[in-house]
mmCIF file of N, CA and C in Angstrom:
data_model
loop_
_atom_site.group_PDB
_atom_site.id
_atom_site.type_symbol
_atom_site.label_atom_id
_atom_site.label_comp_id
_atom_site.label_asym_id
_atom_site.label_seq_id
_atom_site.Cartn_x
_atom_site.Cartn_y
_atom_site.Cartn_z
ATOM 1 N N UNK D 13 -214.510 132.583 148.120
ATOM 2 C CA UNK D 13 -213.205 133.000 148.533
ATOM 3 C C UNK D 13 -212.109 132.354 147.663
ATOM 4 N N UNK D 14 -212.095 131.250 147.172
ATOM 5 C CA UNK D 14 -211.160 130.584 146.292
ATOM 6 C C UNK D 14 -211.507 131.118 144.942
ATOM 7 N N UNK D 15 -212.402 131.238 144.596
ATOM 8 C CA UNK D 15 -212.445 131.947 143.106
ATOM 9 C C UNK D 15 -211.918 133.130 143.261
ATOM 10 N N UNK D 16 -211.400 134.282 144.332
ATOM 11 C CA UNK D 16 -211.127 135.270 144.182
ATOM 12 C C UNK D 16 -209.336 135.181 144.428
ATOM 13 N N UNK D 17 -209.036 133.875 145.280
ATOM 14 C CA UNK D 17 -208.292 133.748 145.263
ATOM 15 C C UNK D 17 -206.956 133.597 143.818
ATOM 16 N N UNK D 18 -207.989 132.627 143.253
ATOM 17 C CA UNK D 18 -207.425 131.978 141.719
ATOM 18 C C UNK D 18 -207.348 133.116 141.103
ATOM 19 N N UNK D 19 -208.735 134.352 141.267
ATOM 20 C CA UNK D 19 -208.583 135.255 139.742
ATOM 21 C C UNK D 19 -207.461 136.370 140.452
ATOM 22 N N UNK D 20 -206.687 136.431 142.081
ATOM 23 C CA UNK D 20 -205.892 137.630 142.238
ATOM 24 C C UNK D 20 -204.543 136.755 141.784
ATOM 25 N N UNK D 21 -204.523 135.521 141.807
ATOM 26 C CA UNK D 21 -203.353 134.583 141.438
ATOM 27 C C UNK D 21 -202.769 135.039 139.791
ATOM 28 N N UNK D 22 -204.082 134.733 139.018
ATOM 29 C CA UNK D 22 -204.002 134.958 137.868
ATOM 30 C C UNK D 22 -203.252 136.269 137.205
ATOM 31 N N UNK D 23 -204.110 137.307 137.694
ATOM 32 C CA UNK D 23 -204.078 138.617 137.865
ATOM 33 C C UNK D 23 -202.654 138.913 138.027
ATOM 34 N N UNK D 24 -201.684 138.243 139.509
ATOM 35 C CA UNK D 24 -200.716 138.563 139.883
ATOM 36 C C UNK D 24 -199.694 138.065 138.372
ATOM 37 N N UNK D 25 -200.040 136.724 138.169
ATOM 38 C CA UNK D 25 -199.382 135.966 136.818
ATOM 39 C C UNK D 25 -199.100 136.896 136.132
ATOM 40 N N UNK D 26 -200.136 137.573 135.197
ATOM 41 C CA UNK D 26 -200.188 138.555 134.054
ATOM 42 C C UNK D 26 -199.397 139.647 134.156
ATOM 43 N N UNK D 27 -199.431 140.503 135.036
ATOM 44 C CA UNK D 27 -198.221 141.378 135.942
ATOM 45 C C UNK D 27 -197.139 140.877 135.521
ATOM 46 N N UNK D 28 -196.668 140.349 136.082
ATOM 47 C CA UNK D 28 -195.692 139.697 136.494
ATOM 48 C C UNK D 28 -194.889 139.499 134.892
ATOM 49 N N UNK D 29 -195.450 138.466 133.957
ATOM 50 C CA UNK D 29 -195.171 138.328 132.961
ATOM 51 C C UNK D 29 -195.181 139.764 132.105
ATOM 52 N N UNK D 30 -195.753 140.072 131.958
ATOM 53 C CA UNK D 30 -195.863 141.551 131.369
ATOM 54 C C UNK D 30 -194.689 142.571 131.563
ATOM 55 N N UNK D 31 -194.213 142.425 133.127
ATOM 56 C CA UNK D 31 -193.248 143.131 133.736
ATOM 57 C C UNK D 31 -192.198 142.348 132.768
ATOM 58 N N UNK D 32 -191.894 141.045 133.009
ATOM 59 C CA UNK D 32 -190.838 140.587 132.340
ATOM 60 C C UNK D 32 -190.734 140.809 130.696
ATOM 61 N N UNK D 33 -191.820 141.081 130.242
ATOM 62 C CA UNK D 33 -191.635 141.376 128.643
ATOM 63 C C UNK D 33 -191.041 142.862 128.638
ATOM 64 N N UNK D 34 -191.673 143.225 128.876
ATOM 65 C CA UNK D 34 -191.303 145.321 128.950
ATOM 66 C C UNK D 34 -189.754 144.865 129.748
ATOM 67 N N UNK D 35 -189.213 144.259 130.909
ATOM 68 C CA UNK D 35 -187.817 144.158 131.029
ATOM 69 C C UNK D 35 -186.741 143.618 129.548
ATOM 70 N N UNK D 36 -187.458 142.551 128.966
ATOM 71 C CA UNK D 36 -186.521 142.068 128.256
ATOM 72 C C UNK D 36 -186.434 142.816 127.005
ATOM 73 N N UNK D 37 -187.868 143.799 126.293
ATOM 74 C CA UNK D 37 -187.789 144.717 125.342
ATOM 75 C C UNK D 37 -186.541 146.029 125.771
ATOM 76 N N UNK D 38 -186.735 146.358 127.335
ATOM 77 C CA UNK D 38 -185.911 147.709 127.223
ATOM 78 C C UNK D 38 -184.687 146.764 127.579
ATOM 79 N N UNK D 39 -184.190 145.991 127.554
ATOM 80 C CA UNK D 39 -182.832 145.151 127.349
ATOM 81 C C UNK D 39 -182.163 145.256 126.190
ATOM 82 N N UNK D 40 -183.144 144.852 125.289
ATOM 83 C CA UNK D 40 -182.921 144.544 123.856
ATOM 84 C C UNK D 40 -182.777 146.015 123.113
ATOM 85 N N UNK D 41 -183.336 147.283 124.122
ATOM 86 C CA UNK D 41 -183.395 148.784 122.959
ATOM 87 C C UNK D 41 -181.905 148.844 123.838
ATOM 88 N N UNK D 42 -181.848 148.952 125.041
ATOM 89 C CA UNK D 42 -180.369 149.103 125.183
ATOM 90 C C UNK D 42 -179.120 148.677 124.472
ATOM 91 N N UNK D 43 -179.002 147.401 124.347
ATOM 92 C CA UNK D 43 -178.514 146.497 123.880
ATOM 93 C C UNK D 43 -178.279 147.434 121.869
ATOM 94 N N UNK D 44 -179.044 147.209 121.506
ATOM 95 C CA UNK D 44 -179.067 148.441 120.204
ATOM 96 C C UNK D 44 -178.774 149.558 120.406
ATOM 97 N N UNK D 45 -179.014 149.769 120.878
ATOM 98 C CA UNK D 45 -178.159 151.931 121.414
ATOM 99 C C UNK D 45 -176.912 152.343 121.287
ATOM 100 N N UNK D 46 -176.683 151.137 122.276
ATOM 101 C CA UNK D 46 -175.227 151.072 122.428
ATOM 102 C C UNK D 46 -174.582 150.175 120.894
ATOM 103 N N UNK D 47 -174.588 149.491 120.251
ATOM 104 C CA UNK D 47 -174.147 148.844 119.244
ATOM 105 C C UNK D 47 -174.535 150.324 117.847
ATOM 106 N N UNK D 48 -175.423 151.079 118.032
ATOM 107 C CA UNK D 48 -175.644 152.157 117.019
ATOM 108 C C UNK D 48 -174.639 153.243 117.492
ATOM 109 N N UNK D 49 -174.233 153.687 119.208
ATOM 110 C CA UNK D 49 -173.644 154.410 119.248
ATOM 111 C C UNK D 49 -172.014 154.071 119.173
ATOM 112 N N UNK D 50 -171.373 153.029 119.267
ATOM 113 C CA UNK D 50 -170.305 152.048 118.879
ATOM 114 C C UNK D 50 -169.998 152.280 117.007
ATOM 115 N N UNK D 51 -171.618 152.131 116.404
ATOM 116 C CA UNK D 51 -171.360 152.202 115.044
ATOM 117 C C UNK D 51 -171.192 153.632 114.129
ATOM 118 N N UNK D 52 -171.575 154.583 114.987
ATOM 119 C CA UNK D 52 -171.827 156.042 114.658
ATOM 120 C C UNK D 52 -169.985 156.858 114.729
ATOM 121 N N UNK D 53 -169.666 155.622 116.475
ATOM 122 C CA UNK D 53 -168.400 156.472 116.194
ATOM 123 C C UNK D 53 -167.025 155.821 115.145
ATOM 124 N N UNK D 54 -167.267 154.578 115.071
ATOM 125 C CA UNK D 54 -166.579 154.199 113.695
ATOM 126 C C UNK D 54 -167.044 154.884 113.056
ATOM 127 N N UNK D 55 -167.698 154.975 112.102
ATOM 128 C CA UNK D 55 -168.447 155.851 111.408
ATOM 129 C C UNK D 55 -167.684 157.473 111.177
ATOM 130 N N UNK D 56 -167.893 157.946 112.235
ATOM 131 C CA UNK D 56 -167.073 159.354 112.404
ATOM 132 C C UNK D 56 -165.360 159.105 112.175
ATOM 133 N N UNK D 57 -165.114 158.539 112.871
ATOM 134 C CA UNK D 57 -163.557 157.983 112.823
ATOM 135 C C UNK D 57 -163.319 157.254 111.128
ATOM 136 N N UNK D 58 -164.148 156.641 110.413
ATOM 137 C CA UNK D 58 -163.861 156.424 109.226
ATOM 138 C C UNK D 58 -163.956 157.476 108.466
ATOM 139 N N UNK D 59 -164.971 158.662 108.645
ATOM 140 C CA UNK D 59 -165.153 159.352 107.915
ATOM 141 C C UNK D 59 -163.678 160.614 107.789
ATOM 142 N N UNK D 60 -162.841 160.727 109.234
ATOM 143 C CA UNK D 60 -161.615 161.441 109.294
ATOM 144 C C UNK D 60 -160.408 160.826 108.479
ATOM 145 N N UNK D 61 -161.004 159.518 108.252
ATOM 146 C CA UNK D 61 -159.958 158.756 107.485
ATOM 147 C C UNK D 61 -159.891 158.777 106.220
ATOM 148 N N UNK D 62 -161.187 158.967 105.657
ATOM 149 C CA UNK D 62 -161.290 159.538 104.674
ATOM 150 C C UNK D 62 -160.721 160.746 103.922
ATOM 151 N N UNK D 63 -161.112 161.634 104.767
ATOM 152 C CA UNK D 63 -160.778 162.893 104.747
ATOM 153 C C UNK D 63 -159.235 163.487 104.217
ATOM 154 N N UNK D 64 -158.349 162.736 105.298
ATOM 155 C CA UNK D 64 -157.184 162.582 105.453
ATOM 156 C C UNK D 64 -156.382 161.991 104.164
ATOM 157 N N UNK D 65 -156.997 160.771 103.481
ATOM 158 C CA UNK D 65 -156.224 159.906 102.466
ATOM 159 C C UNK D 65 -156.972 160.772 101.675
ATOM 160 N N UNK D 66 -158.341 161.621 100.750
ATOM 161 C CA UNK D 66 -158.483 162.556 99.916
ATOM 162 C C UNK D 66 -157.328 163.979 100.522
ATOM 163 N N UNK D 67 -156.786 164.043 100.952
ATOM 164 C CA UNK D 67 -155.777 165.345 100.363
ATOM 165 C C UNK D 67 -155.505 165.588 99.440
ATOM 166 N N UNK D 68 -155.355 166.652 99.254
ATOM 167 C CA UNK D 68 -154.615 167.374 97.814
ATOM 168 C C UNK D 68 -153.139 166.424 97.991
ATOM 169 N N UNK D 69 -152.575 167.327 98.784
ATOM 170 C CA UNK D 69 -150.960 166.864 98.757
ATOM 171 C C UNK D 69 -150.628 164.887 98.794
ATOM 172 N N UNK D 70 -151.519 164.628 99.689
ATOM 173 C CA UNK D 70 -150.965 162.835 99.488
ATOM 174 C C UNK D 70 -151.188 162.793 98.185
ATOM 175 N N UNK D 71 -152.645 163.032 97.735
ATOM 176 C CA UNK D 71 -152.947 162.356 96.481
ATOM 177 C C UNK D 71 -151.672 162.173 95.051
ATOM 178 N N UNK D 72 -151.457 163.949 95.644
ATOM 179 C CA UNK D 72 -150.284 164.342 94.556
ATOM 180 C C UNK D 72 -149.090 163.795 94.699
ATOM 181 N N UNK D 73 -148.646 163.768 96.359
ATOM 182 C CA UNK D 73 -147.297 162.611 96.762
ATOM 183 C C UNK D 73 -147.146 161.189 96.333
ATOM 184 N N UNK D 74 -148.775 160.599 96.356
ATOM 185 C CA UNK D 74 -148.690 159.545 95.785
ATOM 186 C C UNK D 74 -148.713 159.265 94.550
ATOM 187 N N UNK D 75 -149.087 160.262 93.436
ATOM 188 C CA UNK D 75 -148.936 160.358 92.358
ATOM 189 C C UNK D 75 -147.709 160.039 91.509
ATOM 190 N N UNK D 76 -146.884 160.923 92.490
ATOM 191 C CA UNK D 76 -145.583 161.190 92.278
ATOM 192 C C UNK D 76 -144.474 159.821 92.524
ATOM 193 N N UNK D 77 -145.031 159.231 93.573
ATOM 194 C CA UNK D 77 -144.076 158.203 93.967
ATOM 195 C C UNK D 77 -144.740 157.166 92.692
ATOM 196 N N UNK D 78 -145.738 157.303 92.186
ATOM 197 C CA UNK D 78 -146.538 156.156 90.681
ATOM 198 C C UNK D 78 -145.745 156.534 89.497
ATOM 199 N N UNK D 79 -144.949 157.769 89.311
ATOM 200 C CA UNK D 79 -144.499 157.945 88.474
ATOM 201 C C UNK D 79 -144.951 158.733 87.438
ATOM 202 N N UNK D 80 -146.099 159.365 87.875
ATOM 203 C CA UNK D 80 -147.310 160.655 87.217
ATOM 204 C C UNK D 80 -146.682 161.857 87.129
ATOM 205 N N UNK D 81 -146.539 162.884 86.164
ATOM 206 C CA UNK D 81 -146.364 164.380 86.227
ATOM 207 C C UNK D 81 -147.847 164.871 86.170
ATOM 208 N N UNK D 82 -148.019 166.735 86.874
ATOM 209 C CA UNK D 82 -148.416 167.204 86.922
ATOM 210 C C UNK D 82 -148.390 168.386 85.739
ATOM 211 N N UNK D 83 -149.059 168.361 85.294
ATOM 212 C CA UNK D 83 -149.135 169.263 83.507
ATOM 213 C C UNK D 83 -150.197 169.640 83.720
ATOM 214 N N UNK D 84 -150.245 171.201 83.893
ATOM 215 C CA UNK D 84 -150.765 172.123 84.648
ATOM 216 C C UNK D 84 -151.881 172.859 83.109
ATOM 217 N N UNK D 85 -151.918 172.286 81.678
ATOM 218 C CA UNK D 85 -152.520 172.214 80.912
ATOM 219 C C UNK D 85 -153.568 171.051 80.734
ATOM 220 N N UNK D 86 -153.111 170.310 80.829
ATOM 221 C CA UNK D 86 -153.652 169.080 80.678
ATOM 222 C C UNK D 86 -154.484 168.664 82.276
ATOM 223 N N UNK D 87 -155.265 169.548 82.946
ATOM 224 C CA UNK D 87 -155.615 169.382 83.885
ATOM 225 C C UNK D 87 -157.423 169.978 84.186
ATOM 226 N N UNK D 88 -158.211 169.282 84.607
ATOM 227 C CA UNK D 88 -159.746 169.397 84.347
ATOM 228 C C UNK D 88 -160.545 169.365 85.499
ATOM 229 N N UNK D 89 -160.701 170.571 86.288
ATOM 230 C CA UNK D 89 -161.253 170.831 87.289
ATOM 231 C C UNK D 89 -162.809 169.913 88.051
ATOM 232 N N UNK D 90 -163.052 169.323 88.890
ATOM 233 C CA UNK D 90 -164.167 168.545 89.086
ATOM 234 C C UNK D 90 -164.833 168.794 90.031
ATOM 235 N N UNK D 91 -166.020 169.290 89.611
ATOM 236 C CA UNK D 91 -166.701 169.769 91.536
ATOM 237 C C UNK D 91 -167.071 168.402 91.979
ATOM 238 N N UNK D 92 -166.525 168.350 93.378
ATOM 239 C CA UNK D 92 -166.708 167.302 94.295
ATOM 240 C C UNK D 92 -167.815 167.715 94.776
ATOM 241 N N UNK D 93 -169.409 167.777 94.224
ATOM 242 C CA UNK D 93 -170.238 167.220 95.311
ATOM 243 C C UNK D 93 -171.146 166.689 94.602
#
């Protein structure tokens, strides 16, 4: 009766611990999810920012305020991709 006792003790141990590993792993994927989905939407939000400062027109406004003309000869088309 005590040996069965010790090996349901044991038994219960292993459980138990096991439970707590699988808790602290899906802690840790949460814990990342959220820090990837945090980083995805910077991400998106940098990428509008981008977007925004490549304009045609700033680029050219800012050109303009540098002191650049536009010479509509002297000009060399570039595929952006």
């Amino acid at each position: 009766m005590a040996i069965a006792v010790v090996v349901l003790a044991v038994a219960a141990y292993q459980i138990i611990s096991v439970q707590t590993s699988i808790y602290s792993i899906n802690q840790n994927i949460e814990t990342t999810q959220a820090k990837l989905s945090d980083q995805e939407k910077n991400n998106d939000d940098l990428k509008v920012q981008v977007n925004d400062l490549g304009r045609y027109e700033r680029i050219l406004q800012k050109a303009k305020e540098k002191g650049l003309k536009l010479d509509g000869d002297n000009v060399k088309v570039v595929d952006g991709k």
